[in-house]
Amino acid sequence: SEILNVISESLQEGDVDAVTEKVEEALNGGVSASTILHEGLLHGMDVMGQRWKNEEVYMPEVMIAARAMNAGMRVLKPHLLAAGVKPIGKVVLGTVKGDLHDIGKNLVNMMFVGSGFEVVDLGVDVNEKTFVQAITEHQPQIIAMAALLTTTMSEMRVVIEAVTTTGLRDQVKIMVGGAPLTQSFANAIGADAYAPDAAVAADIAKQMIG
Ligand code: B1M
């Protein structure tokens, strides 16, 4: 529809105000938060990803689009989340060391919260010590790690080794995700699960605590 196209295009232009405004307008017009997310925001981000791959845009433009994406997600967030339910479990989430990509992780965060989990989001560029500390401090049932770069995927193995050597491995399930990952990579590093997208991540998390 027209408004979803406008959201996608405003995102591609990095127009934070327009994205914020149009997402609100679409919500008020009765468009579902999930439709706005997929056919508006993520559509725009996909286009930018393609353009970058084709070398039609530069990184600052992608960065500005990502900022507009996050602005739109802030508006959508309360609408994607289940209202006032008691958490069914706790997840510690973060993008691994050396990696600053957070759009996918933020989406995973929302899907977890929307499925009833309490989420401790450690942010981006999170090293193994911080993950280990968070297990001790927050006692989550699940650790979820994101990596978007082939050069940072291996940090996941470092985290799992640190969790193991500190004797905490039996306390938590570990799930991994992000564009360059595969099930066989997850198996190779000793993760309990690989989630190809945010919705599957939430489903797997529910199974893990069930
Ligand atoms: Co980056 N970048 N980037 N980037 N960037 C990619 C990932 C890349 C594929 C682009 C390309 O070359 N075609 C490429 C990686 C190549 C590789 O390693 N094979 C790349 C590169 C190279 C880089 C830099 C190195 C560029 C440079 O400096 N030369 C640099 C690295 C910075 C760093 O991290 N240290 C860099 C920087 C950036 C920006 C800052 C400009 C920006 C990030 C802004 C931000 O996140 N705040 C950015 C962006 C936006 C991208 C692309 C265009 C889009 C990523 C994205 O957000 N997608 C990306 C190209 C692409 O993917 N088309 C690219 C939307 C998001 C919803 O999808 O994150 O895949 P995704 O999440 C999915 C699933 O993967 C899964 O669920 C989500 C869907 O539901 N998932 C999980 C994700 N995390 C999960 C965790 C889980 C479970 C599922 O937990 C269990």
PDB file of N, CA and C in Angstrom, residues 28-64:
ATOM      1  N   ASN A  28      -2.156   4.329  13.323  1.00  0.00           N
ATOM      2  CA  ASN A  28      -3.451   4.973  13.551  1.00  0.00           C
ATOM      3  C   ASN A  28      -4.473   4.588  12.486  1.00  0.00           C
ATOM      4  N   GLY A  29      -3.964   4.307  11.282  1.00  0.00           N
ATOM      5  CA  GLY A  29      -4.838   3.898  10.193  1.00  0.00           C
ATOM      6  C   GLY A  29      -5.212   2.419  10.243  1.00  0.00           C
ATOM      7  N   GLY A  30      -4.727   1.706  11.253  1.00  0.00           N
ATOM      8  CA  GLY A  30      -5.136   0.321  11.434  1.00  0.00           C
ATOM      9  C   GLY A  30      -4.231  -0.720  10.777  1.00  0.00           C
ATOM     10  N   VAL A  31      -3.082  -0.269  10.229  1.00  0.00           N
ATOM     11  CA  VAL A  31      -2.142  -1.244   9.663  1.00  0.00           C
ATOM     12  C   VAL A  31      -1.436  -1.954  10.827  1.00  0.00           C
ATOM     13  N   SER A  32      -1.278  -3.272  10.738  1.00  0.00           N
ATOM     14  CA  SER A  32      -0.695  -4.002  11.867  1.00  0.00           C
ATOM     15  C   SER A  32       0.799  -3.696  11.995  1.00  0.00           C
ATOM     16  N   ALA A  33       1.263  -3.756  13.241  1.00  0.00           N
ATOM     17  CA  ALA A  33       2.679  -3.462  13.518  1.00  0.00           C
ATOM     18  C   ALA A  33       3.579  -4.406  12.721  1.00  0.00           C
ATOM     19  N   SER A  34       3.156  -5.668  12.613  1.00  0.00           N
ATOM     20  CA  SER A  34       3.975  -6.644  11.903  1.00  0.00           C
ATOM     21  C   SER A  34       4.060  -6.325  10.407  1.00  0.00           C
ATOM     22  N   THR A  35       2.950  -5.871   9.820  1.00  0.00           N
ATOM     23  CA  THR A  35       2.958  -5.484   8.403  1.00  0.00           C
ATOM     24  C   THR A  35       3.856  -4.267   8.192  1.00  0.00           C
ATOM     25  N   ILE A  36       3.763  -3.298   9.089  1.00  0.00           N
ATOM     26  CA  ILE A  36       4.604  -2.099   8.972  1.00  0.00           C
ATOM     27  C   ILE A  36       6.072  -2.492   9.060  1.00  0.00           C
ATOM     28  N   LEU A  37       6.370  -3.400   9.991  1.00  0.00           N
ATOM     29  CA  LEU A  37       7.757  -3.847  10.166  1.00  0.00           C
ATOM     30  C   LEU A  37       8.277  -4.504   8.888  1.00  0.00           C
ATOM     31  N   HIS A  38       7.521  -5.490   8.389  1.00  0.00           N
ATOM     32  CA  HIS A  38       8.031  -6.286   7.267  1.00  0.00           C
ATOM     33  C   HIS A  38       7.922  -5.577   5.924  1.00  0.00           C
ATOM     34  N   GLU A  39       6.773  -4.967   5.652  1.00  0.00           N
ATOM     35  CA  GLU A  39       6.559  -4.405   4.315  1.00  0.00           C
ATOM     36  C   GLU A  39       6.981  -2.943   4.213  1.00  0.00           C
ATOM     37  N   GLY A  40       7.224  -2.310   5.361  1.00  0.00           N
ATOM     38  CA  GLY A  40       7.707  -0.938   5.359  1.00  0.00           C
ATOM     39  C   GLY A  40       9.184  -0.876   5.714  1.00  0.00           C
ATOM     40  N   LEU A  41       9.476  -1.048   7.003  1.00  0.00           N
ATOM     41  CA  LEU A  41      10.842  -0.859   7.509  1.00  0.00           C
ATOM     42  C   LEU A  41      11.838  -1.872   6.939  1.00  0.00           C
ATOM     43  N   LEU A  42      11.537  -3.168   7.095  1.00  0.00           N
ATOM     44  CA  LEU A  42      12.507  -4.172   6.641  1.00  0.00           C
ATOM     45  C   LEU A  42      12.637  -4.164   5.122  1.00  0.00           C
ATOM     46  N   HIS A  43      11.544  -3.826   4.431  1.00  0.00           N
ATOM     47  CA  HIS A  43      11.622  -3.701   2.978  1.00  0.00           C
ATOM     48  C   HIS A  43      12.648  -2.639   2.607  1.00  0.00           C
ATOM     49  N   GLY A  44      12.555  -1.484   3.252  1.00  0.00           N
ATOM     50  CA  GLY A  44      13.490  -0.391   2.976  1.00  0.00           C
ATOM     51  C   GLY A  44      14.932  -0.777   3.284  1.00  0.00           C
ATOM     52  N   MET A  45      15.105  -1.504   4.395  1.00  0.00           N
ATOM     53  CA  MET A  45      16.457  -1.917   4.800  1.00  0.00           C
ATOM     54  C   MET A  45      17.022  -2.930   3.796  1.00  0.00           C
ATOM     55  N   ASP A  46      16.158  -3.819   3.291  1.00  0.00           N
ATOM     56  CA  ASP A  46      16.570  -4.786   2.265  1.00  0.00           C
ATOM     57  C   ASP A  46      17.068  -4.077   1.011  1.00  0.00           C
ATOM     58  N   VAL A  47      16.295  -3.065   0.598  1.00  0.00           N
ATOM     59  CA  VAL A  47      16.680  -2.308  -0.606  1.00  0.00           C
ATOM     60  C   VAL A  47      18.059  -1.687  -0.402  1.00  0.00           C
ATOM     61  N   MET A  48      18.275  -1.094   0.795  1.00  0.00           N
ATOM     62  CA  MET A  48      19.578  -0.482   1.071  1.00  0.00           C
ATOM     63  C   MET A  48      20.693  -1.531   1.055  1.00  0.00           C
ATOM     64  N   GLY A  49      20.396  -2.703   1.609  1.00  0.00           N
ATOM     65  CA  GLY A  49      21.382  -3.785   1.616  1.00  0.00           C
ATOM     66  C   GLY A  49      21.775  -4.195   0.200  1.00  0.00           C
ATOM     67  N   GLN A  50      20.763  -4.306  -0.656  1.00  0.00           N
ATOM     68  CA  GLN A  50      21.008  -4.646  -2.063  1.00  0.00           C
ATOM     69  C   GLN A  50      21.848  -3.576  -2.751  1.00  0.00           C
ATOM     70  N   ARG A  51      21.465  -2.310  -2.509  1.00  0.00           N
ATOM     71  CA  ARG A  51      22.188  -1.208  -3.161  1.00  0.00           C
ATOM     72  C   ARG A  51      23.642  -1.163  -2.722  1.00  0.00           C
ATOM     73  N   TRP A  52      23.844  -1.494  -1.449  1.00  0.00           N
ATOM     74  CA  TRP A  52      25.218  -1.477  -0.952  1.00  0.00           C
ATOM     75  C   TRP A  52      26.021  -2.600  -1.613  1.00  0.00           C
ATOM     76  N   LYS A  53      25.394  -3.753  -1.712  1.00  0.00           N
ATOM     77  CA  LYS A  53      26.040  -4.890  -2.346  1.00  0.00           C
ATOM     78  C   LYS A  53      26.408  -4.539  -3.783  1.00  0.00           C
ATOM     79  N   ASN A  54      25.503  -3.801  -4.464  1.00  0.00           N
ATOM     80  CA  ASN A  54      25.750  -3.395  -5.861  1.00  0.00           C
ATOM     81  C   ASN A  54      26.628  -2.152  -5.968  1.00  0.00           C
ATOM     82  N   GLU A  55      27.118  -1.686  -4.830  1.00  0.00           N
ATOM     83  CA  GLU A  55      27.964  -0.485  -4.771  1.00  0.00           C
ATOM     84  C   GLU A  55      27.279   0.745  -5.335  1.00  0.00           C
ATOM     85  N   GLU A  56      25.971   0.843  -5.108  1.00  0.00           N
ATOM     86  CA  GLU A  56      25.224   2.022  -5.551  1.00  0.00           C
ATOM     87  C   GLU A  56      25.123   3.076  -4.450  1.00  0.00           C
ATOM     88  N   VAL A  57      25.366   2.674  -3.211  1.00  0.00           N
ATOM     89  CA  VAL A  57      25.371   3.635  -2.095  1.00  0.00           C
ATOM     90  C   VAL A  57      26.615   3.404  -1.234  1.00  0.00           C
ATOM     91  N   TYR A  58      26.955   4.421  -0.435  1.00  0.00           N
ATOM     92  CA  TYR A  58      28.096   4.317   0.465  1.00  0.00           C
ATOM     93  C   TYR A  58      27.631   4.006   1.884  1.00  0.00           C
ATOM     94  N   MET A  59      28.581   3.610   2.713  1.00  0.00           N
ATOM     95  CA  MET A  59      28.250   3.198   4.062  1.00  0.00           C
ATOM     96  C   MET A  59      27.519   4.260   4.889  1.00  0.00           C
ATOM     97  N   PRO A  60      27.935   5.535   4.827  1.00  0.00           N
ATOM     98  CA  PRO A  60      27.197   6.521   5.634  1.00  0.00           C
ATOM     99  C   PRO A  60      25.702   6.541   5.315  1.00  0.00           C
ATOM    100  N   GLU A  61      25.363   6.305   4.052  1.00  0.00           N
ATOM    101  CA  GLU A  61      23.942   6.286   3.679  1.00  0.00           C
ATOM    102  C   GLU A  61      23.228   5.091   4.310  1.00  0.00           C
ATOM    103  N   VAL A  62      23.944   3.967   4.365  1.00  0.00           N
ATOM    104  CA  VAL A  62      23.366   2.781   4.998  1.00  0.00           C
ATOM    105  C   VAL A  62      23.190   3.027   6.497  1.00  0.00           C
ATOM    106  N   MET A  63      24.176   3.719   7.072  1.00  0.00           N
ATOM    107  CA  MET A  63      24.152   4.015   8.500  1.00  0.00           C
ATOM    108  C   MET A  63      22.971   4.924   8.836  1.00  0.00           C
ATOM    109  N   ILE A  64      22.753   5.908   7.994  1.00  0.00           N
ATOM    110  CA  ILE A  64      21.656   6.853   8.215  1.00  0.00           C
ATOM    111  C   ILE A  64      20.309   6.141   8.054  1.00  0.00           C
TER     112      ILE A  64
END
